[in-house]
Coordinates of C-alpha atoms in Angstrom, one line a residue:
Chain A
X24 CA -0.1 -0.2 0.4
X25 CA 2.9 2.6 0.7
X26 CA 4.8 1.6 -1.9
X27 CA 1.8 1.8 -4.2
X28 CA 1.2 5.5 -2.7
X29 CA 4.8 6.3 -3.2
X30 CA 5.4 5.7 -6.6
X31 CA 2.0 7.4 -7.7
X32 CA 3.5 10.5 -5.8
X33 CA 6.5 10.2 -7.2
X34 CA 4.3 10.3 -10.5
X35 CA 2.7 13.2 -9.8
X36 CA 5.6 15.3 -8.6
X37 CA 6.7 14.5 -12.2
X38 CA 3.7 15.7 -13.6
X39 CA 3.5 18.9 -11.7
X40 CA 7.5 19.6 -12.7
X41 CA 6.5 19.3 -16.1
X42 CA 3.1 21.9 -15.8
X43 CA 5.5 24.2 -14.3
X44 CA 7.9 24.0 -17.0
X45 CA 5.5 25.0 -19.6
X46 CA 4.3 27.5 -16.9
X47 CA 7.4 28.5 -17.0
X48 CA 8.5 29.3 -20.4
X49 CA 4.6 31.0 -21.2
X50 CA 6.0 33.2 -18.4
X51 CA 9.7 33.8 -19.9
X52 CA 9.0 33.1 -23.3
X53 CA 5.5 34.3 -24.6
X54 CA 6.2 38.2 -24.2
X55 CA 8.8 40.1 -23.1
X56 CA 8.5 40.1 -19.1
X57 CA 10.5 43.7 -18.9
X58 CA 8.8 45.4 -21.3
X59 CA 5.4 44.4 -20.0
X60 CA 6.5 46.0 -16.7
X61 CA 8.4 49.4 -18.0
X62 CA 6.7 52.6 -19.6
X63 CA 7.3 53.4 -22.9
X64 CA 10.0 56.2 -21.6
X65 CA 12.5 54.0 -20.3
X66 CA 15.8 53.9 -21.4
X67 CA 17.4 51.0 -22.5
X68 CA 19.8 50.8 -19.7
X69 CA 17.2 51.1 -17.2
X70 CA 15.5 48.3 -18.7
X71 CA 19.0 46.0 -18.7
X72 CA 19.3 47.4 -14.8
X73 CA 15.9 46.1 -14.6
X74 CA 16.6 42.8 -16.7
X75 CA 19.6 42.1 -14.0
X76 CA 17.9 42.9 -10.8
X77 CA 14.5 40.7 -11.9
X78 CA 17.4 37.7 -12.5
X79 CA 16.3 37.7 -16.2
X80 CA 20.2 37.3 -17.2
X81 CA 20.6 34.3 -15.4
X82 CA 21.1 30.6 -16.9
X83 CA 17.8 29.3 -18.1
X84 CA 18.1 26.6 -15.9
X85 CA 18.7 28.8 -12.8
X86 CA 15.8 30.9 -13.7
X87 CA 13.5 27.9 -14.1
X88 CA 14.7 26.7 -10.4
X89 CA 14.0 30.1 -9.0
X90 CA 10.4 29.7 -10.9
X91 CA 9.6 26.8 -9.1
X92 CA 11.3 27.7 -5.8
X93 CA 9.2 30.9 -5.6
X94 CA 5.9 28.8 -6.7
X95 CA 6.3 26.4 -3.9
X96 CA 6.5 29.1 -1.3
X97 CA 3.4 30.5 -2.7
X98 CA 4.8 33.4 -4.2
X99 CA 3.5 33.9 -7.8
X100 CA 4.3 37.1 -8.8
X101 CA 2.3 39.9 -9.9
X102 CA -0.5 40.5 -12.7
X103 CA 0.7 42.5 -15.9
X104 CA -2.8 43.9 -15.6
X105 CA -4.2 44.4 -12.4
X106 CA -0.5 44.9 -10.6
X107 CA -2.1 43.0 -7.8
X108 CA 0.0 39.9 -6.2
X109 CA -1.5 36.8 -8.6
X110 CA -1.6 34.9 -5.0
X111 CA -4.1 37.1 -3.5
X112 CA -6.0 37.3 -7.0
X113 CA -6.8 33.7 -6.9
X114 CA -7.1 32.7 -3.7
X115 CA -9.9 35.6 -3.4
X116 CA -11.5 34.0 -6.1
X117 CA -10.9 30.2 -5.1
X118 CA -14.0 29.9 -2.5
X119 CA -16.2 30.8 -5.1
X120 CA -15.3 28.2 -7.6
X121 CA -14.6 25.6 -5.2
X122 CA -18.3 26.4 -3.9
X123 CA -19.6 26.0 -7.1
X124 CA -18.2 23.2 -8.3
X125 CA -19.1 21.2 -4.9
X126 CA -22.9 21.9 -5.2
X127 CA -22.9 20.7 -8.9
X128 CA -20.9 17.6 -8.1
X129 CA -23.3 17.1 -5.3
X130 CA -26.3 17.4 -7.8
X131 CA -24.5 15.2 -10.2
X132 CA -24.1 12.1 -7.8
X133 CA -27.3 12.5 -5.9
X134 CA -29.7 12.5 -9.0
X135 CA -27.0 10.5 -11.8
X136 CA -26.5 7.7 -9.7
X137 CA -30.3 6.7 -8.5
X138 CA -31.5 7.8 -12.0
X139 CA -28.7 5.5 -13.6
X140 CA -29.8 2.2 -11.0
X141 CA -33.3 2.9 -12.1
X142 CA -33.1 2.7 -15.6
X143 CA -30.8 0.0 -15.5
X144 CA -33.2 -1.7 -13.8
X145 CA -36.7 -0.6 -15.2
X146 CA -35.1 -1.2 -18.9
X147 CA -37.9 -0.2 -21.7
X148 CA -39.9 1.8 -18.8
X149 CA -42.0 5.0 -19.7
X150 CA -40.3 6.9 -17.0
X151 CA -36.7 5.0 -17.7
X152 CA -37.0 6.0 -21.2
X153 CA -37.9 9.5 -20.5
X154 CA -35.1 10.0 -18.6
X155 CA -32.7 8.4 -21.3
X156 CA -33.6 10.7 -23.9
X157 CA -33.5 14.1 -21.2
X158 CA -29.9 12.2 -21.1
X159 CA -29.3 12.4 -24.9
X160 CA -30.6 16.0 -24.9
X161 CA -28.0 16.7 -22.1
X162 CA -25.3 15.7 -23.8
X163 CA -25.9 17.3 -26.9
X164 CA -27.2 21.2 -25.5
X165 CA -23.5 23.1 -24.4
X166 CA -23.1 23.9 -21.4
X167 CA -23.5 27.7 -22.4
X168 CA -27.1 27.3 -23.9
X169 CA -28.7 25.5 -20.7
X170 CA -27.1 28.2 -18.9
X171 CA -28.6 30.8 -20.7
X172 CA -32.4 28.9 -20.9
X173 CA -31.9 28.4 -17.2
X174 CA -31.3 32.1 -17.0
X175 CA -34.6 33.6 -19.6
X176 CA -36.7 30.9 -17.5
X177 CA -36.1 31.5 -13.7
X178 CA -34.5 34.7 -14.2
X179 CA -36.4 36.6 -16.7
X180 CA -39.6 35.5 -17.3
X181 CA -40.6 34.2 -13.8
X182 CA -38.0 36.5 -11.7
X183 CA -37.6 33.9 -9.0
X184 CA -34.0 34.0 -8.9
X185 CA -30.9 36.3 -9.6
X186 CA -29.0 35.5 -12.9
X187 CA -25.5 37.0 -11.9
X188 CA -23.2 37.3 -9.0
X189 CA -22.7 35.3 -5.8
X190 CA -24.9 37.2 -3.8
X191 CA -24.8 38.1 -0.3
X192 CA -21.5 36.3 1.0
X193 CA -20.1 35.8 5.3
X194 CA -16.4 36.0 5.6
X195 CA -15.3 32.9 7.4
X196 CA -11.6 33.6 7.7
X197 CA -9.9 34.8 4.1
X198 CA -13.1 32.4 2.6
X199 CA -15.8 34.2 1.4
X200 CA -18.8 31.7 1.5
X201 CA -22.1 32.2 0.3
X202 CA -23.8 28.9 2.3
X203 CA -25.1 31.0 4.9
X204 CA -27.0 33.3 3.5
X205 CA -30.4 32.5 1.7
X206 CA -29.3 35.0 -1.0
X207 CA -26.2 33.2 -1.4
X208 CA -28.0 30.0 -2.0
X209 CA -30.7 31.6 -4.5
X210 CA -27.7 32.8 -6.6
X211 CA -25.8 29.1 -6.4
X212 CA -28.4 27.5 -7.3
X213 CA -29.1 28.4 -11.4
X214 CA -25.0 28.3 -12.0
X215 CA -24.6 25.0 -10.1
X216 CA -27.7 23.2 -12.2
X217 CA -26.0 24.4 -15.2
X218 CA -22.9 23.0 -14.2
X219 CA -24.0 20.1 -12.9
X220 CA -26.5 18.9 -15.8
X221 CA -23.8 17.8 -18.0
X222 CA -22.0 15.9 -15.3
X223 CA -25.9 14.4 -14.2
X224 CA -25.7 13.2 -17.5
X225 CA -22.5 10.8 -17.8
X226 CA -23.2 9.6 -14.6
X227 CA -26.2 8.2 -15.1
X228 CA -25.1 6.7 -18.6
X229 CA -22.0 5.3 -17.0
X230 CA -24.2 4.1 -14.1
X231 CA -27.0 2.3 -15.9
X232 CA -24.3 0.7 -18.4
X233 CA -22.3 -0.9 -15.2
X234 CA -25.3 -1.9 -13.4
X235 CA -26.6 -3.7 -16.7
X236 CA -23.1 -5.0 -17.3
X237 CA -22.8 -6.2 -13.6
X238 CA -26.7 -7.5 -13.6
X239 CA -25.9 -9.9 -16.3
X240 CA -23.0 -11.7 -14.3
X241 CA -23.3 -15.4 -12.8
X242 CA -23.2 -14.6 -9.3
X243 CA -26.3 -11.9 -9.8
X244 CA -28.1 -14.9 -11.1
X245 CA -26.8 -17.2 -8.7
X246 CA -27.7 -14.6 -5.9
X247 CA -31.0 -14.4 -7.3
X248 CA -31.4 -18.0 -7.2
X249 CA -30.7 -18.1 -3.7
X250 CA -33.5 -16.0 -2.8
X251 CA -31.8 -12.9 -1.7
X252 CA -34.3 -10.0 -1.1
X253 CA -34.2 -7.8 -4.6
X254 CA -33.6 -4.7 -2.5
X255 CA -30.3 -5.9 -1.0
X256 CA -29.0 -8.2 -4.0
X257 CA -29.1 -4.7 -6.3
X258 CA -27.8 -2.4 -3.7
X259 CA -25.2 -4.7 -2.0
X260 CA -24.1 -6.7 -4.6
X261 CA -24.9 -5.2 -7.9
X262 CA -24.1 -1.6 -7.2
X263 CA -21.4 -2.3 -5.1
X264 CA -19.4 -4.0 -7.9
X265 CA -20.0 -1.1 -9.9
X266 CA -18.2 1.2 -7.9
X267 CA -15.0 1.1 -9.6
X268 CA -15.4 2.6 -12.6
X269 CA -17.7 4.7 -11.0
X270 CA -14.6 6.6 -8.8
X271 CA -13.0 6.8 -12.2
X272 CA -15.7 8.6 -13.6
X273 CA -16.1 11.0 -10.7
X274 CA -12.3 12.0 -10.6
X275 CA -12.7 13.2 -14.4
X276 CA -15.7 14.5 -13.4
X277 CA -14.3 16.8 -11.1
X278 CA -12.1 18.1 -13.2
X279 CA -14.4 18.4 -16.4
X280 CA -16.4 20.6 -13.4
X281 CA -13.4 22.8 -12.9
X282 CA -12.8 23.3 -16.7
X283 CA -16.6 23.9 -17.4
X284 CA -16.4 26.2 -14.1
X285 CA -14.8 28.8 -17.0
X286 CA -18.0 28.6 -19.1
X287 CA -20.5 29.0 -16.3
X288 CA -18.7 31.4 -14.3
X289 CA -18.3 33.1 -17.9
X290 CA -22.5 32.9 -18.4
X291 CA -23.5 34.2 -14.9
X292 CA -20.7 35.9 -14.1
X293 CA -19.9 34.0 -10.9
X294 CA -16.5 35.5 -9.5
X295 CA -14.3 32.6 -9.5
X296 CA -11.0 31.0 -10.7
X297 CA -12.6 30.5 -14.1
X298 CA -13.4 34.1 -14.8
X299 CA -10.0 34.9 -14.3
X300 CA -8.1 32.7 -16.1
X301 CA -11.1 34.0 -19.3
X302 CA -10.0 37.8 -18.4
X303 CA -6.1 36.7 -18.1
X304 CA -6.7 35.0 -21.5
X305 CA -8.7 38.1 -23.2
X306 CA -5.4 40.2 -21.9
X307 CA -2.9 37.9 -22.4
X308 CA -1.8 38.5 -18.9
X309 CA 0.8 35.7 -18.6
X310 CA 1.6 35.4 -14.9
X311 CA -2.4 34.8 -14.1
X312 CA -2.4 32.4 -17.1
X313 CA 0.6 30.2 -15.9
X314 CA -0.5 30.4 -12.1
X315 CA -3.9 29.4 -12.9
X316 CA -2.4 26.4 -14.6
X317 CA -0.1 25.4 -12.3
X318 CA -3.3 25.9 -9.8
X319 CA -5.3 23.5 -12.1
X320 CA -2.3 21.1 -12.4
X321 CA -2.0 20.8 -8.4
X322 CA -6.0 20.1 -8.4
X323 CA -5.7 17.8 -10.6
X324 CA -2.9 15.7 -9.3
X325 CA -4.5 15.7 -6.0
X326 CA -8.0 14.3 -7.4
X327 CA -6.2 11.4 -9.3
X328 CA -4.1 10.7 -6.0
X329 CA -7.5 10.2 -3.9
X330 CA -8.6 8.0 -6.5
X331 CA -5.7 5.8 -6.7
X332 CA -6.4 5.7 -3.0
X333 CA -10.0 5.2 -3.0
X334 CA -9.5 2.1 -5.7
X335 CA -7.5 0.7 -2.8
X336 CA -9.6 0.9 -0.4
X337 CA -12.7 -0.5 -2.6
X338 CA -11.5 -3.2 -4.5
X339 CA -9.6 -6.0 -3.6
X340 CA -8.0 -7.2 -6.5
X341 CA -6.2 -3.9 -6.9
X342 CA -4.9 -4.4 -3.4
X343 CA -3.9 -8.1 -4.5
X344 CA -2.1 -6.9 -7.7
X345 CA 0.1 -4.4 -6.1
X346 CA 0.9 -7.0 -3.5
X347 CA 2.3 -9.4 -5.9
X348 CA 4.1 -6.7 -7.3
Chain B
X26 CA -2.0 -0.8 -53.4
X27 CA -6.0 0.1 -53.1
X28 CA -7.0 -3.6 -53.0
X29 CA -7.6 -3.4 -49.4
X30 CA -9.2 -0.2 -49.4
X31 CA -11.9 -1.6 -52.0
X32 CA -12.3 -5.1 -49.9
X33 CA -13.1 -2.8 -46.3
X34 CA -15.7 -1.1 -48.6
X35 CA -17.4 -4.3 -49.7
X36 CA -17.8 -7.0 -46.7
X37 CA -19.0 -4.6 -43.8
X38 CA -22.6 -4.2 -43.9
X39 CA -23.0 -0.8 -43.5
X40 CA -24.9 0.4 -45.9
X41 CA -27.2 -2.5 -45.3
X42 CA -27.5 -1.2 -41.7
X43 CA -28.2 2.4 -42.6
X44 CA -30.9 1.7 -45.0
X45 CA -33.0 -0.3 -42.3
X46 CA -32.3 2.4 -39.6
X47 CA -34.6 5.3 -39.7
X48 CA -33.4 7.0 -37.2
X49 CA -30.0 7.6 -38.6
X50 CA -31.1 8.3 -42.2
X51 CA -33.0 10.9 -40.5
X52 CA -29.8 12.1 -38.3
X53 CA -27.9 11.8 -41.6
X54 CA -30.4 14.3 -43.8
X55 CA -30.1 16.5 -41.1
X56 CA -26.4 16.5 -41.1
X57 CA -26.6 16.6 -45.1
X58 CA -28.9 19.4 -44.7
X59 CA -26.3 21.6 -42.4
X60 CA -23.4 20.4 -44.4
X61 CA -25.2 21.9 -48.2
X62 CA -26.7 24.9 -46.2
X63 CA -23.1 25.9 -44.8
X64 CA -21.5 24.7 -48.3
X65 CA -23.9 26.9 -50.6
X66 CA -24.4 29.4 -48.3
X67 CA -23.1 32.4 -50.2
X68 CA -25.6 31.5 -52.7
X69 CA -28.7 30.9 -50.8
X70 CA -28.5 33.3 -48.3
X71 CA -30.6 36.3 -48.7
X72 CA -27.7 38.8 -47.7
X73 CA -24.4 38.7 -47.2
X74 CA -23.7 39.5 -43.2
X75 CA -19.7 40.6 -43.9
X76 CA -21.0 43.0 -46.7
X77 CA -21.4 46.3 -44.1
X78 CA -22.7 48.3 -47.5
X79 CA -25.8 45.9 -47.6
X80 CA -26.4 46.5 -43.9
X81 CA -29.0 49.0 -42.5
X82 CA -28.8 50.1 -39.2
X83 CA -32.3 51.0 -39.0
X84 CA -33.3 47.0 -39.5
X85 CA -31.8 46.5 -36.5
X86 CA -33.7 44.1 -33.9
X87 CA -36.4 43.5 -36.5
X88 CA -39.1 40.6 -34.9
X89 CA -39.3 37.1 -37.5
X90 CA -41.1 37.6 -40.4
X91 CA -44.4 35.9 -38.7
X92 CA -44.9 37.8 -35.7
X93 CA -47.0 41.3 -35.5
X94 CA -43.7 44.0 -36.0
X95 CA -41.9 41.5 -38.3
X96 CA -40.4 42.4 -41.7
X97 CA -41.3 40.0 -44.6
X98 CA -37.3 40.9 -46.0
X99 CA -36.0 39.0 -42.3
X100 CA -37.6 35.6 -42.4
X101 CA -36.2 34.9 -38.7
X102 CA -35.3 38.7 -37.5
X103 CA -32.0 41.0 -38.0
X104 CA -29.9 41.0 -35.0
X105 CA -28.1 44.3 -33.1
X106 CA -26.2 45.3 -36.2
X107 CA -29.2 45.0 -38.5
X108 CA -28.1 41.8 -40.0
X109 CA -30.4 39.1 -41.5
X110 CA -30.3 36.4 -38.8
X111 CA -31.3 33.8 -41.3
X112 CA -28.0 35.1 -43.8
X113 CA -26.0 35.4 -40.5
X114 CA -27.4 31.8 -39.3
X115 CA -26.2 30.4 -42.4
X116 CA -22.7 31.9 -42.5
X117 CA -22.3 31.2 -39.1
X118 CA -22.9 27.6 -39.2
X119 CA -20.6 27.6 -42.3
X120 CA -17.7 29.2 -40.4
X121 CA -18.6 26.5 -37.4
X122 CA -18.2 23.6 -39.4
X123 CA -15.4 24.9 -41.2
X124 CA -13.5 25.0 -38.1
X125 CA -15.0 22.1 -36.6
X126 CA -14.0 19.8 -40.2
X127 CA -10.3 21.4 -40.3
X128 CA -9.7 20.7 -36.7
X129 CA -10.6 17.6 -36.9
X130 CA -9.1 16.7 -39.9
X131 CA -6.1 18.0 -38.2
X132 CA -6.5 15.6 -35.5
X133 CA -7.3 12.7 -37.0
X134 CA -4.1 13.2 -38.9
X135 CA -1.7 14.1 -36.4
X136 CA -3.5 11.2 -33.7
X137 CA -3.5 8.4 -36.3
X138 CA 0.1 9.1 -37.6
X139 CA 1.5 8.9 -34.1
X140 CA -0.8 6.3 -32.9
X141 CA -0.3 4.1 -35.7
X142 CA 3.7 4.9 -35.3
X143 CA 3.6 4.2 -31.3
X144 CA 1.8 0.8 -31.7
X145 CA 4.1 -0.4 -34.8
X146 CA 7.2 0.5 -33.6
X147 CA 6.9 0.7 -29.9
X148 CA 9.7 1.1 -27.7
X149 CA 11.2 4.7 -26.3
X150 CA 8.8 6.7 -28.8
X151 CA 5.7 4.7 -27.8
X152 CA 6.6 5.0 -24.2
X153 CA 6.9 8.8 -24.9
X154 CA 4.0 10.0 -26.9
X155 CA 1.9 8.1 -24.5
X156 CA 3.0 9.3 -21.2
X157 CA 1.9 12.7 -22.9
X158 CA -1.0 11.6 -24.0
X159 CA -2.0 10.3 -20.4
X160 CA -1.0 13.8 -19.2
X161 CA -3.1 15.7 -21.6
X162 CA -6.1 13.0 -21.3
X163 CA -6.2 14.2 -17.9
X164 CA -6.7 17.8 -18.9
X165 CA -10.3 18.8 -20.1
X166 CA -10.4 19.6 -23.8
X167 CA -11.5 22.8 -23.4
X168 CA -9.2 23.4 -20.8
X169 CA -6.1 22.7 -23.3
X170 CA -7.4 24.7 -26.2
X171 CA -8.6 27.7 -24.0
X172 CA -5.2 27.6 -23.1
X173 CA -3.5 27.1 -26.3
X174 CA -5.4 30.1 -27.9
X175 CA -4.2 32.3 -25.2
X176 CA -0.8 31.2 -25.6
X177 CA -1.2 32.0 -29.3
X178 CA -2.3 35.5 -28.4
X179 CA 0.1 36.1 -26.4
X180 CA 2.8 34.9 -29.4
X181 CA 1.3 36.6 -32.5
X182 CA 1.4 40.4 -33.1
X183 CA -1.8 42.2 -32.0
X184 CA -2.5 43.5 -35.1
X185 CA -2.8 39.4 -36.9
X186 CA -5.3 38.2 -34.6
X187 CA -8.2 38.5 -36.6
X188 CA -6.4 37.0 -39.8
X189 CA -4.5 34.3 -38.1
X190 CA -7.6 33.4 -35.9
X191 CA -9.3 30.4 -37.5
X192 CA -5.8 28.5 -37.9
X193 CA -5.1 29.6 -34.1
X194 CA -8.6 28.0 -33.6
X195 CA -7.7 25.2 -35.7
X196 CA -4.7 24.1 -34.0
X197 CA -5.8 24.6 -30.7
X198 CA -9.1 22.8 -31.0
X199 CA -7.0 20.0 -32.8
X200 CA -4.4 19.9 -30.3
X201 CA -6.8 19.5 -27.9
X202 CA -8.2 16.3 -29.4
X203 CA -5.5 14.2 -31.1
X204 CA -5.3 12.2 -28.1
X205 CA -8.3 10.3 -28.4
X206 CA -7.3 9.6 -32.0
X207 CA -3.7 8.3 -31.0
X208 CA -5.0 6.0 -28.2
X209 CA -7.6 4.3 -30.5
X210 CA -4.9 3.7 -33.8
X211 CA -2.2 2.8 -31.3
X212 CA -4.5 0.1 -29.4
X213 CA -5.7 -1.4 -32.9
X214 CA -2.6 -1.8 -34.0
X215 CA -1.1 -3.5 -31.4
X216 CA -3.8 -5.8 -32.1
X217 CA -3.6 -5.9 -36.0
X218 CA 0.6 -5.7 -35.8
X219 CA 0.7 -9.9 -34.8
X220 CA -1.7 -10.9 -36.9
X221 CA -0.4 -13.3 -39.7
X222 CA -0.8 -11.0 -42.7
X223 CA 1.3 -8.3 -41.3
X224 CA 3.7 -11.1 -40.2
X225 CA 4.0 -11.9 -44.0
X226 CA 4.7 -8.1 -45.0
X227 CA 7.7 -8.1 -42.8
X228 CA 8.9 -11.5 -44.3
X229 CA 8.4 -9.9 -47.7
X230 CA 11.1 -7.2 -46.7
X231 CA 8.0 -4.5 -47.5
X232 CA 9.1 -0.8 -46.0
X233 CA 7.6 -0.5 -42.2
X234 CA 5.9 2.9 -44.1
X235 CA 4.3 0.8 -46.7
X236 CA 3.0 -2.2 -44.3
X237 CA 1.4 0.7 -41.6
X238 CA -0.3 3.1 -44.4
X239 CA -1.2 0.2 -47.4
X240 CA -2.1 -2.6 -44.8
X241 CA -2.6 -1.9 -41.2
X242 CA -4.3 1.5 -41.8
X243 CA -7.5 0.0 -43.7
X244 CA -7.9 -2.7 -41.1
X245 CA -8.0 0.1 -38.2
X246 CA -10.5 2.1 -39.7
X247 CA -13.5 1.5 -38.1
X248 CA -12.9 2.4 -34.6
X249 CA -11.3 5.7 -36.1
X250 CA -14.4 6.6 -38.0
X251 CA -16.4 6.8 -34.6
X252 CA -14.0 8.6 -33.3
X253 CA -14.2 11.1 -36.1
X254 CA -17.8 11.4 -36.1
X255 CA -18.4 11.4 -32.3
X256 CA -15.1 14.4 -32.1
X257 CA -16.7 16.2 -34.6
X258 CA -19.3 17.1 -32.7
X259 CA -16.7 17.8 -29.8
X260 CA -14.8 20.1 -32.1
X261 CA -18.2 22.0 -33.2
X262 CA -18.8 22.6 -30.0
X263 CA -15.4 23.8 -28.1
X264 CA -15.9 26.4 -31.3
X265 CA -18.7 27.9 -30.0
X266 CA -17.9 27.5 -26.8
X267 CA -14.6 29.2 -27.4
X268 CA -16.7 32.0 -29.2
X269 CA -18.9 32.2 -26.9
X270 CA -16.5 33.2 -24.7
X271 CA -15.2 35.8 -26.6
X272 CA -11.9 34.1 -28.1
X273 CA -13.0 32.8 -30.7
X274 CA -13.6 33.8 -34.3
X275 CA -13.5 37.6 -34.7
X276 CA -15.9 39.5 -33.8
X277 CA -17.0 40.4 -38.0
X278 CA -17.4 36.8 -39.0
X279 CA -20.0 35.9 -36.6
X280 CA -20.1 32.1 -36.1
X281 CA -22.9 30.3 -34.2
X282 CA -21.3 30.7 -30.6
X283 CA -20.9 34.8 -31.4
X284 CA -24.2 35.0 -32.6
X285 CA -25.3 33.1 -29.1
X286 CA -23.3 35.6 -27.2
X287 CA -25.0 38.6 -29.1
X288 CA -28.3 37.2 -28.6
X289 CA -27.5 36.9 -24.6
X290 CA -27.2 40.8 -24.4
X291 CA -30.6 41.2 -26.0
X292 CA -32.0 38.3 -24.1
X293 CA -33.3 40.4 -21.0
X294 CA -35.0 43.0 -23.0
X295 CA -37.5 40.6 -25.1
X296 CA -35.3 39.9 -28.3
X297 CA -35.4 36.3 -28.0
X298 CA -35.1 35.5 -31.3
X299 CA -31.5 36.6 -31.8
X300 CA -30.4 33.8 -28.7
X301 CA -33.2 31.1 -29.7
X302 CA -32.4 30.1 -33.8
X303 CA -28.6 30.3 -33.4
X304 CA -28.9 27.7 -30.8
X305 CA -31.4 25.7 -32.1
X306 CA -29.4 25.3 -35.3
X307 CA -26.2 24.5 -33.2
X308 CA -28.3 21.5 -31.1
X309 CA -29.9 20.1 -33.9
X310 CA -26.7 20.2 -35.7
X311 CA -24.7 18.4 -32.7
X312 CA -27.9 16.0 -32.2
X313 CA -27.6 14.5 -35.6
X314 CA -23.8 14.2 -35.6
X315 CA -23.9 12.5 -32.1
X316 CA -26.8 10.4 -33.3
X317 CA -24.5 9.4 -36.4
X318 CA -22.0 8.6 -34.3
X319 CA -23.9 6.1 -32.0
X320 CA -24.9 4.4 -35.3
X321 CA -21.6 3.7 -36.5
X322 CA -20.2 2.8 -33.2
X323 CA -23.2 0.4 -32.8
X324 CA -22.0 -0.8 -36.6
X325 CA -18.8 -1.2 -36.0
X326 CA -18.7 -2.5 -32.9
X327 CA -18.5 -6.2 -33.3
X328 CA -19.2 -6.8 -29.3
X329 CA -22.5 -5.4 -29.6
X330 CA -23.6 -7.7 -32.7

């Protein structure tokens, strides 16, 4: 177990180093950092002095080592556009994105898993077919169109819910939460549904496919023949054996949620990291772009590591396999 | 050299199954309509939305022809600049499909050649390329496309942006989708390369390139075709999303995503048609392509038959 996790950790470190190399080359080679920092009137000599002071004349390897060192200390440099420290900008927006992501993941799982089990068990039933057709729409309609129509229906026509921003937030330390106010929840609802719908359809289709596969196996037929009651058969025998692929997909979904939060945040003007990244692309704000990249990579690596450890806890075959190696 | 290709075309029951599947036929018809509408846009569109001289700002925000405030010149109404929405949608579809097809072409050529080589040659090339593919696969395509788009904006001079945006988009979307092709091609090649016909070719001393292109490639086309169709929908969606986010095609050449973005600004004041019609067009197109993709997968996947 420990050696398995250790190997995974080592791999993660390599991935992070590779991403930081991309982020570094972005920062160093896309546009000239000095030209971005000084005005038109600065003389060539002053520019050279600044270059020397920033260490941009050092060997590339030294610069990269310093870049990684700064990253690990949490010093992310300054934005070209707002001149604020990038770390502050990211942290102030992280709460918004993480809260949005958590709620949409919960929507996706709490609705998707039961719906998947139901459609697998009631093949050909009316409700099951309705659900399946709905998922086809969910896969084909782009996230931003779903968002727009939710805004139109609930925001414009019915006027029930706010259509942009986070509403009222309550600070807990540096974390601005919208979980504690009614207004915050109301603002959260539409973006979370928008972000959750696509993931929900994926969850549902996957759970359904896996359940159908498992239900065909001999041990389920045997359990049926033994006369185990259906509820326990479906949940304890069948569903538990679908968990490994389902957990893989949840891991991938977290990634998808982080990526698609960029789109959702843009539709709802949700002040999260995605909106920040989008602005940094529009205004070619390289430091923000490269730091966002590193932060996202860190999240992905953490998620993948967590998923691997969960395999270990859930699937005895993985444990046996790694013990043999 | 073409004998293998001809055999593949004759032997599968693709045509038979297609003629017995109403849903797939309908989806193919819709896709064909979208494709011809896009290809023939300059000839069938009533006005040219790129021609500034033909646009009259007085005609802006006209409702669709059948409503009370409609104007019979504009079937689906006009947008904020007085462009005929029907024409704009035709041209937008043209641009969306163009970027989608180009980027899928780019992704498939890159991915299939890399996958073929990785599967056939193996060794260090295989290990390195597939490692890269694994890392990229853990990043969603939209993130990769956004990132490449952002880098291109930084590298290219500002005045060139509008001219090069189509190329940048194609490369960005293509580079974010090649992994699927590479993995599929590699997996199928690994199966084929141990078969006797490949060994026979090797014994005859054929050049590896010839074995790969004329003998292995025809035999792995099935799964690649499926990915091609499914990912075409993904590519069109990616283009629409990037344009919607305002980092896609330049504003003077509206694609479907751009039209939808413009439409959202007017949605609150009651001008619903600018957002509804382009969205409907986009969704119809993607649903049709997805259904075709599902059909292809069912036909070409031997496990399901």
